[in-house]
mmCIF file of C-alpha atoms in Angstrom:
data_model
loop_
_atom_site.group_PDB
_atom_site.id
_atom_site.type_symbol
_atom_site.label_atom_id
_atom_site.label_comp_id
_atom_site.label_asym_id
_atom_site.label_seq_id
_atom_site.Cartn_x
_atom_site.Cartn_y
_atom_site.Cartn_z
ATOM 1 C CA MET A 22 20.241 42.198 9.147
ATOM 2 C CA PRO A 23 22.583 38.849 7.666
ATOM 3 C CA ASP A 24 24.563 40.028 4.767
ATOM 4 C CA THR A 25 23.088 39.050 1.200
ATOM 5 C CA PRO A 26 25.325 35.596 -0.930
ATOM 6 C CA ASP A 27 26.901 36.770 -3.008
ATOM 7 C CA PRO A 28 24.831 35.725 -6.377
ATOM 8 C CA ALA A 29 28.001 35.147 -8.525
ATOM 9 C CA GLN A 30 29.607 32.867 -6.350
ATOM 10 C CA LEU A 31 25.591 30.677 -5.277
ATOM 11 C CA ASP A 32 25.754 30.908 -9.362
ATOM 12 C CA THR A 33 29.301 28.970 -9.092
ATOM 13 C CA LEU A 34 27.835 26.567 -6.533
ATOM 14 C CA ARG A 35 24.538 25.730 -8.064
ATOM 15 C CA SER A 36 26.272 24.656 -11.048
ATOM 16 C CA GLU A 37 28.514 23.108 -9.597
ATOM 17 C CA ILE A 38 25.699 21.311 -7.876
ATOM 18 C CA ASP A 39 24.370 20.524 -11.044
ATOM 19 C CA ALA A 40 27.165 18.937 -12.151
ATOM 20 C CA ILE A 41 27.607 16.181 -9.160
ATOM 21 C CA ASP A 42 23.815 15.771 -9.836
ATOM 22 C CA ALA A 43 24.628 14.736 -13.119
ATOM 23 C CA GLU A 44 27.257 12.610 -12.194
ATOM 24 C CA LEU A 45 25.247 10.377 -9.690
ATOM 25 C CA LEU A 46 21.662 9.562 -11.957
ATOM 26 C CA PRO A 47 23.468 8.347 -14.526
ATOM 27 C CA ALA A 48 25.765 6.193 -12.075
ATOM 28 C CA PHE A 49 21.956 5.450 -9.497
ATOM 29 C CA ILE A 50 19.844 4.189 -12.910
ATOM 30 C CA ARG A 51 23.018 1.567 -13.558
ATOM 31 C CA ARG A 52 22.761 1.282 -9.518
ATOM 32 C CA MET A 53 18.642 0.335 -10.071
ATOM 33 C CA GLU A 54 19.535 -1.923 -13.993
ATOM 34 C CA ALA A 55 22.580 -4.508 -11.934
ATOM 35 C CA ALA A 56 19.175 -4.974 -9.166
ATOM 36 C CA VAL A 57 16.685 -5.649 -11.759
ATOM 37 C CA ARG A 58 19.481 -7.917 -12.723
ATOM 38 C CA VAL A 59 20.039 -9.475 -9.574
ATOM 39 C CA ALA A 60 15.870 -10.110 -9.432
ATOM 40 C CA ASP A 61 16.255 -11.787 -11.979
ATOM 41 C CA LEU A 62 18.502 -14.493 -10.539
ATOM 42 C CA LYS A 63 17.116 -14.620 -8.196
ATOM 43 C CA LEU A 64 13.996 -15.182 -9.430
ATOM 44 C CA ALA A 65 15.726 -18.186 -11.446
ATOM 45 C CA ALA A 66 17.102 -19.378 -8.059
ATOM 46 C CA ASN A 67 13.315 -18.991 -6.051
ATOM 47 C CA ALA A 68 15.661 -17.666 -3.632
ATOM 48 C CA PRO A 69 13.829 -14.517 -1.375
ATOM 49 C CA VAL A 70 14.673 -10.567 -2.279
ATOM 50 C CA SER A 71 15.838 -9.978 1.336
ATOM 51 C CA ARG A 72 19.449 -11.670 2.642
ATOM 52 C CA PRO A 73 19.287 -11.409 6.282
ATOM 53 C CA GLY A 74 22.451 -9.213 7.530
ATOM 54 C CA ARG A 75 23.303 -8.108 3.883
ATOM 55 C CA GLU A 76 22.550 -5.033 4.575
ATOM 56 C CA HIS A 77 23.875 -4.495 7.486
ATOM 57 C CA VAL A 78 26.898 -5.281 6.604
ATOM 58 C CA ILE A 79 26.991 -2.642 3.272
ATOM 59 C CA LEU A 80 25.847 -0.449 5.910
ATOM 60 C CA ASP A 81 28.314 -0.779 8.128
ATOM 61 C CA ARG A 82 30.912 -0.616 4.950
ATOM 62 C CA ILE A 83 29.574 2.828 3.962
ATOM 63 C CA ARG A 84 29.949 4.092 7.524
ATOM 64 C CA ALA A 85 33.308 3.607 7.484
ATOM 65 C CA SER A 86 33.855 4.750 3.537
ATOM 66 C CA VAL A 87 33.136 8.481 4.602
ATOM 67 C CA PRO A 88 34.082 10.969 7.373
ATOM 68 C CA PRO A 89 32.421 10.367 10.425
ATOM 69 C CA GLU A 90 31.351 13.950 10.168
ATOM 70 C CA SER A 91 29.201 12.671 7.532
ATOM 71 C CA ALA A 92 28.600 9.371 8.340
ATOM 72 C CA ASP A 93 25.489 9.065 9.876
ATOM 73 C CA ASP A 94 24.220 11.250 6.211
ATOM 74 C CA ALA A 95 25.795 8.645 4.222
ATOM 75 C CA VAL A 96 23.343 5.823 5.989
ATOM 76 C CA ARG A 97 20.141 7.155 5.283
ATOM 77 C CA LEU A 98 20.474 8.391 2.477
ATOM 78 C CA TYR A 99 21.794 3.682 1.675
ATOM 79 C CA ARG A 100 19.232 2.695 3.014
ATOM 80 C CA THR A 101 17.281 4.813 1.141
ATOM 81 C CA ILE A 102 18.628 3.432 -1.983
ATOM 82 C CA LEU A 103 18.650 -0.300 -0.710
ATOM 83 C CA ALA A 104 15.026 0.173 0.160
ATOM 84 C CA ILE A 105 13.902 1.457 -3.500
ATOM 85 C CA SER A 106 17.177 -1.197 -4.637
ATOM 86 C CA CYS A 107 14.621 -4.077 -2.468
ATOM 87 C CA SER A 108 11.227 -2.542 -3.561
ATOM 88 C CA ARG A 109 12.539 -2.496 -8.054
ATOM 89 C CA GLN A 110 13.808 -6.547 -7.719
ATOM 90 C CA ARG A 111 10.826 -7.077 -5.240
ATOM 91 C CA VAL A 112 7.872 -5.932 -7.969
ATOM 92 C CA ARG A 113 10.174 -7.852 -10.985
ATOM 93 C CA ILE A 114 10.154 -10.795 -8.606
ATOM 94 C CA LEU A 115 5.963 -10.159 -7.835
ATOM 95 C CA ASN A 116 5.195 -9.375 -12.667
ATOM 96 C CA SER A 117 6.764 -12.830 -13.233
ATOM 97 C CA LYS A 118 4.964 -14.854 -10.185
ATOM 98 C CA LEU A 119 1.959 -12.963 -9.223
ATOM 99 C CA ASP A 120 -1.175 -14.607 -11.030
ATOM 100 C CA ARG A 121 -3.909 -13.486 -8.634
ATOM 101 C CA ARG A 122 -6.389 -10.794 -8.450
ATOM 102 C CA VAL A 123 -4.775 -9.117 -4.822
ATOM 103 C CA ALA A 124 -7.646 -7.864 -2.811
ATOM 104 C CA LEU A 125 -7.618 -5.084 -0.005
ATOM 105 C CA CYS A 126 -9.668 -5.271 3.640
ATOM 106 C CA GLY A 127 -10.337 -3.444 5.833
ATOM 107 C CA ILE A 128 -12.452 -1.150 8.194
ATOM 108 C CA LYS A 129 -12.963 2.482 6.623
ATOM 109 C CA HIS A 130 -10.886 4.588 5.766
ATOM 110 C CA CYS A 131 -7.784 1.961 6.711
ATOM 111 C CA GLY A 132 -6.376 3.468 3.325
ATOM 112 C CA LYS A 133 -7.335 0.089 0.999
ATOM 113 C CA SER A 134 -7.645 2.629 -2.393
ATOM 114 C CA CYS A 135 -4.820 5.059 -1.696
ATOM 115 C CA LEU A 136 -2.719 1.932 -1.402
ATOM 116 C CA GLY A 137 -3.662 -0.379 -3.855
ATOM 117 C CA VAL A 138 -3.053 2.780 -6.094
ATOM 118 C CA ALA A 139 -0.431 2.445 -5.912
ATOM 119 C CA LEU A 140 0.393 -0.429 -5.665
ATOM 120 C CA ALA A 141 -0.673 -0.961 -8.814
ATOM 121 C CA LYS A 142 0.799 1.516 -10.442
ATOM 122 C CA ALA A 143 4.502 0.032 -8.614
ATOM 123 C CA LEU A 144 2.896 -3.784 -10.330
ATOM 124 C CA GLY A 145 1.536 -2.624 -13.804
ATOM 125 C CA VAL A 146 -1.816 -3.925 -13.216
ATOM 126 C CA PRO A 147 -5.392 -2.387 -13.425
ATOM 127 C CA PHE A 148 -6.378 -1.474 -10.497
ATOM 128 C CA PHE A 149 -9.973 -1.730 -9.321
ATOM 129 C CA ASP A 150 -12.336 -0.285 -6.152
ATOM 130 C CA THR A 151 -16.017 -1.609 -5.081
ATOM 131 C CA ASP A 152 -17.625 1.293 -3.881
ATOM 132 C CA ALA A 153 -16.709 3.762 -7.415
ATOM 133 C CA LEU A 154 -17.827 -0.017 -8.778
ATOM 134 C CA LEU A 155 -21.138 -0.412 -7.034
ATOM 135 C CA GLU A 156 -21.284 4.068 -8.161
ATOM 136 C CA ALA A 157 -20.884 2.947 -12.071
ATOM 137 C CA ASP A 158 -24.279 -0.176 -11.230
ATOM 138 C CA ALA A 159 -26.368 2.081 -9.173
ATOM 139 C CA GLY A 160 -25.710 5.627 -11.064
ATOM 140 C CA LYS A 161 -24.920 7.477 -8.115
ATOM 141 C CA PRO A 162 -23.064 7.708 -4.760
ATOM 142 C CA VAL A 163 -22.864 4.934 -1.955
ATOM 143 C CA ARG A 164 -23.732 7.089 0.888
ATOM 144 C CA ALA A 165 -26.924 8.636 -1.351
ATOM 145 C CA LEU A 166 -27.413 4.485 -2.426
ATOM 146 C CA TYR A 167 -27.422 3.199 1.288
ATOM 147 C CA ARG A 168 -29.617 5.688 2.634
ATOM 148 C CA GLU A 169 -31.845 5.063 -0.495
ATOM 149 C CA VAL A 170 -32.770 1.391 -0.428
ATOM 150 C CA GLY A 171 -30.806 0.616 3.408
ATOM 151 C CA GLU A 172 -29.048 -1.677 4.529
ATOM 152 C CA THR A 173 -29.785 -4.948 3.189
ATOM 153 C CA ARG A 174 -30.926 -3.630 -0.207
ATOM 154 C CA PHE A 175 -27.392 -2.126 -0.033
ATOM 155 C CA ARG A 176 -26.460 -5.034 0.515
ATOM 156 C CA GLU A 177 -27.730 -7.330 -1.931
ATOM 157 C CA LEU A 178 -26.463 -5.007 -4.582
ATOM 158 C CA GLU A 179 -22.849 -4.351 -3.400
ATOM 159 C CA ALA A 180 -22.702 -8.986 -3.334
ATOM 160 C CA GLU A 181 -23.923 -8.335 -7.115
ATOM 161 C CA THR A 182 -21.457 -5.876 -8.146
ATOM 162 C CA VAL A 183 -18.042 -8.128 -6.828
ATOM 163 C CA ARG A 184 -19.364 -11.194 -8.336
ATOM 164 C CA LYS A 185 -19.519 -9.614 -11.248
ATOM 165 C CA PHE A 186 -15.802 -8.266 -10.586
ATOM 166 C CA ILE A 187 -15.139 -11.099 -10.332
ATOM 167 C CA ALA A 188 -16.639 -13.102 -13.084
ATOM 168 C CA SER A 189 -15.476 -10.071 -15.459
ATOM 169 C CA ALA A 190 -12.702 -8.186 -13.636
ATOM 170 C CA PRO A 191 -8.213 -9.449 -15.045
ATOM 171 C CA CYS A 192 -6.218 -10.758 -13.348
ATOM 172 C CA PRO A 193 -3.451 -10.269 -11.969
ATOM 173 C CA ALA A 194 -5.227 -6.707 -10.787
ATOM 174 C CA VAL A 195 -5.404 -4.415 -7.847
ATOM 175 C CA VAL A 196 -9.503 -4.556 -6.574
ATOM 176 C CA ALA A 197 -9.954 -1.969 -2.729
ATOM 177 C CA LEU A 198 -12.790 -3.806 -1.229
ATOM 178 C CA GLY A 199 -15.622 -1.819 0.977
ATOM 179 C CA GLY A 200 -15.128 -1.571 4.248
ATOM 180 C CA GLY A 201 -18.726 -4.394 4.253
ATOM 181 C CA VAL A 202 -17.906 -6.466 1.662
ATOM 182 C CA VAL A 203 -16.100 -9.399 3.782
ATOM 183 C CA SER A 204 -18.306 -9.590 5.544
ATOM 184 C CA ASN A 205 -21.160 -9.212 3.347
ATOM 185 C CA PRO A 206 -24.620 -11.743 4.589
ATOM 186 C CA PHE A 207 -24.936 -12.562 0.298
ATOM 187 C CA LEU A 208 -21.289 -12.821 -0.629
ATOM 188 C CA THR A 209 -20.449 -16.919 0.255
ATOM 189 C CA PRO A 210 -17.134 -17.736 1.352
ATOM 190 C CA GLY A 211 -16.537 -19.142 -1.798
ATOM 191 C CA ASP A 212 -17.019 -15.501 -3.693
ATOM 192 C CA LEU A 213 -14.414 -14.397 -1.449
ATOM 193 C CA ARG A 214 -11.668 -17.106 -2.101
ATOM 194 C CA ALA A 215 -13.098 -16.725 -5.907
ATOM 195 C CA LEU A 216 -11.409 -12.990 -5.095
ATOM 196 C CA SER A 217 -8.099 -14.630 -4.698
ATOM 197 C CA LEU A 218 -5.138 -13.592 -2.409
ATOM 198 C CA ILE A 219 -7.348 -10.922 0.416
ATOM 199 C CA VAL A 220 -4.931 -8.834 2.599
ATOM 200 C CA TRP A 221 -6.729 -7.326 5.301
ATOM 201 C CA LEU A 222 -5.004 -2.954 5.842
ATOM 202 C CA ASP A 223 -4.753 -3.434 9.753
ATOM 203 C CA VAL A 224 -4.988 -0.390 11.437
ATOM 204 C CA PRO A 225 -5.412 1.698 14.425
ATOM 205 C CA VAL A 226 -9.645 2.236 15.229
ATOM 206 C CA PRO A 227 -8.646 6.106 15.919
ATOM 207 C CA THR A 228 -6.099 7.105 12.997
ATOM 208 C CA ALA A 229 -9.210 5.723 9.990
ATOM 209 C CA PHE A 230 -11.785 7.069 12.275
ATOM 210 C CA GLU A 231 -9.727 11.072 12.395
ATOM 211 C CA ARG A 232 -9.951 9.888 7.904
ATOM 212 C CA MET A 233 -12.922 9.443 8.274
ATOM 213 C CA ALA A 234 -14.687 12.780 11.123
ATOM 214 C CA ARG A 235 -12.130 14.595 8.569
ATOM 215 C CA GLU A 236 -14.427 14.659 5.369
ATOM 216 C CA GLY A 237 -18.681 13.790 7.463
ATOM 217 C CA PHE A 238 -19.722 10.841 8.635
ATOM 218 C CA PRO A 239 -21.133 8.139 6.787
ATOM 219 C CA PRO A 240 -24.753 8.116 6.914
ATOM 220 C CA PHE A 241 -23.904 4.539 9.709
ATOM 221 C CA LEU A 242 -22.612 6.677 11.447
ATOM 222 C CA ALA A 243 -23.969 9.678 10.871
ATOM 223 C CA ASP A 244 -27.102 9.705 13.090
ATOM 224 C CA LYS A 245 -25.615 7.943 16.441
ATOM 225 C CA PRO A 246 -25.304 10.428 18.832
ATOM 226 C CA ASP A 247 -21.390 8.348 19.498
ATOM 227 C CA PRO A 248 -20.313 8.438 16.100
ATOM 228 C CA PHE A 249 -17.163 6.511 18.070
ATOM 229 C CA GLY A 250 -17.699 4.523 20.602
ATOM 230 C CA GLU A 251 -20.499 3.358 17.785
ATOM 231 C CA PHE A 252 -17.660 3.152 14.966
ATOM 232 C CA VAL A 253 -14.672 1.014 17.381
ATOM 233 C CA ARG A 254 -18.532 -1.381 18.048
ATOM 234 C CA ILE A 255 -18.359 -2.369 14.499
ATOM 235 C CA CYS A 256 -14.726 -2.663 14.035
ATOM 236 C CA ASP A 257 -14.674 -4.915 16.919
ATOM 237 C CA ALA A 258 -17.420 -7.255 15.556
ATOM 238 C CA ARG A 259 -16.056 -7.300 11.593
ATOM 239 C CA ARG A 260 -11.544 -8.110 13.274
ATOM 240 C CA PRO A 261 -12.643 -11.210 13.566
ATOM 241 C CA VAL A 262 -14.454 -11.653 10.027
ATOM 242 C CA PHE A 263 -11.472 -9.822 8.425
ATOM 243 C CA ARG A 264 -8.687 -12.074 10.227
ATOM 244 C CA ALA A 265 -10.834 -14.647 8.772
ATOM 245 C CA ALA A 266 -11.526 -14.309 5.230
ATOM 246 C CA ALA A 267 -7.945 -12.352 4.579
ATOM 247 C CA ASP A 268 -4.309 -14.649 3.338
ATOM 248 C CA ALA A 269 -2.518 -12.160 4.762
ATOM 249 C CA VAL A 270 -1.970 -9.319 7.757
ATOM 250 C CA LEU A 271 -0.608 -6.240 6.839
ATOM 251 C CA GLU A 272 -0.081 -4.106 10.084
ATOM 252 C CA LEU A 273 -0.016 -0.324 9.826
ATOM 253 C CA PRO A 274 0.521 0.862 13.088
ATOM 254 C CA GLU A 275 0.799 4.324 12.126
ATOM 255 C CA VAL A 276 0.484 7.138 9.170
ATOM 256 C CA LEU A 277 3.277 5.775 6.674
ATOM 257 C CA PRO A 278 4.114 7.333 3.316
ATOM 258 C CA VAL A 279 2.398 5.846 0.410
ATOM 259 C CA GLU A 280 6.036 4.785 -0.529
ATOM 260 C CA GLU A 281 6.523 3.078 3.099
ATOM 261 C CA ALA A 282 3.388 1.923 3.158
ATOM 262 C CA VAL A 283 4.323 -0.026 -0.783
ATOM 263 C CA ASP A 284 7.746 -0.598 0.489
ATOM 264 C CA ARG A 285 5.105 -3.424 3.172
ATOM 265 C CA MET A 286 2.997 -4.715 1.051
ATOM 266 C CA LEU A 287 5.472 -5.488 -1.478
ATOM 267 C CA ILE A 288 6.934 -8.073 1.898
ATOM 268 C CA VAL A 289 3.930 -9.455 1.880
ATOM 269 C CA LEU A 290 3.096 -10.932 -0.730
ATOM 270 C CA GLU A 291 6.545 -11.694 -2.391
ATOM 271 C CA SER A 292 6.281 -14.416 0.435
ATOM 272 C CA LYS A 293 3.139 -15.700 -0.352
ATOM 273 C CA VAL A 294 3.997 -16.116 -4.219
ATOM 274 C CA ASN A 295 6.958 -17.898 -3.059
ATOM 275 C CA SER A 296 4.866 -20.265 -0.825
ATOM 276 C CA LYS A 297 2.785 -21.377 -2.905
#
């Protein structure tokens, strides 16, 4: 049996760590406040957040400033700090320049709602989901509605909901589009353009299928002898539609923490508002 640590010594060391944290946190806050001031200067100059090579210079300086045994950990820490700093700057710039709705499209279970909620929170704008809006209009879940009325009528009702959203939703905002919205035959190219800035979340089909399988197959797959094969067929048919409708593409080739996916989305949005 290992020896039990001395509780008094542990308490002393934990108090010391708490005191160090109390010194670190105000410094972190000051650094983030400075990052926002940098964003204001970049905004005034219409300059991008990222500057090639800047991160490498900082990380090289950090690595040279600490004992070798701590260098890798220090670099990892500062990579995180720099990522947070850049996200703060991008949010600051987007809050001033984003004057459009951001509509997220993609295959079912590509992460539109999860990422959309987090993105809207980061930007401080409302979030909407066309499936949720359709459910509110119909008074029942979209799966039940699809089974009840069939695909053609379902797409008609979906198009009505989307047009109602376009006419009444605030701007800027973030909206997650149902998987079939951009291929809905009852929506015109003008309707899709009116959604504003459309971003396609391009994820691997097996990743989306695995997420879907955990929740149970939707009606359009539930009665198929080969649900995966049918899902692949649908995705292959929709990829060109997503590509044609999208103003920007966010490739998510692997499962990412939501915070990292939001960071990537902010980079995409920054590039779009700066290119206007």
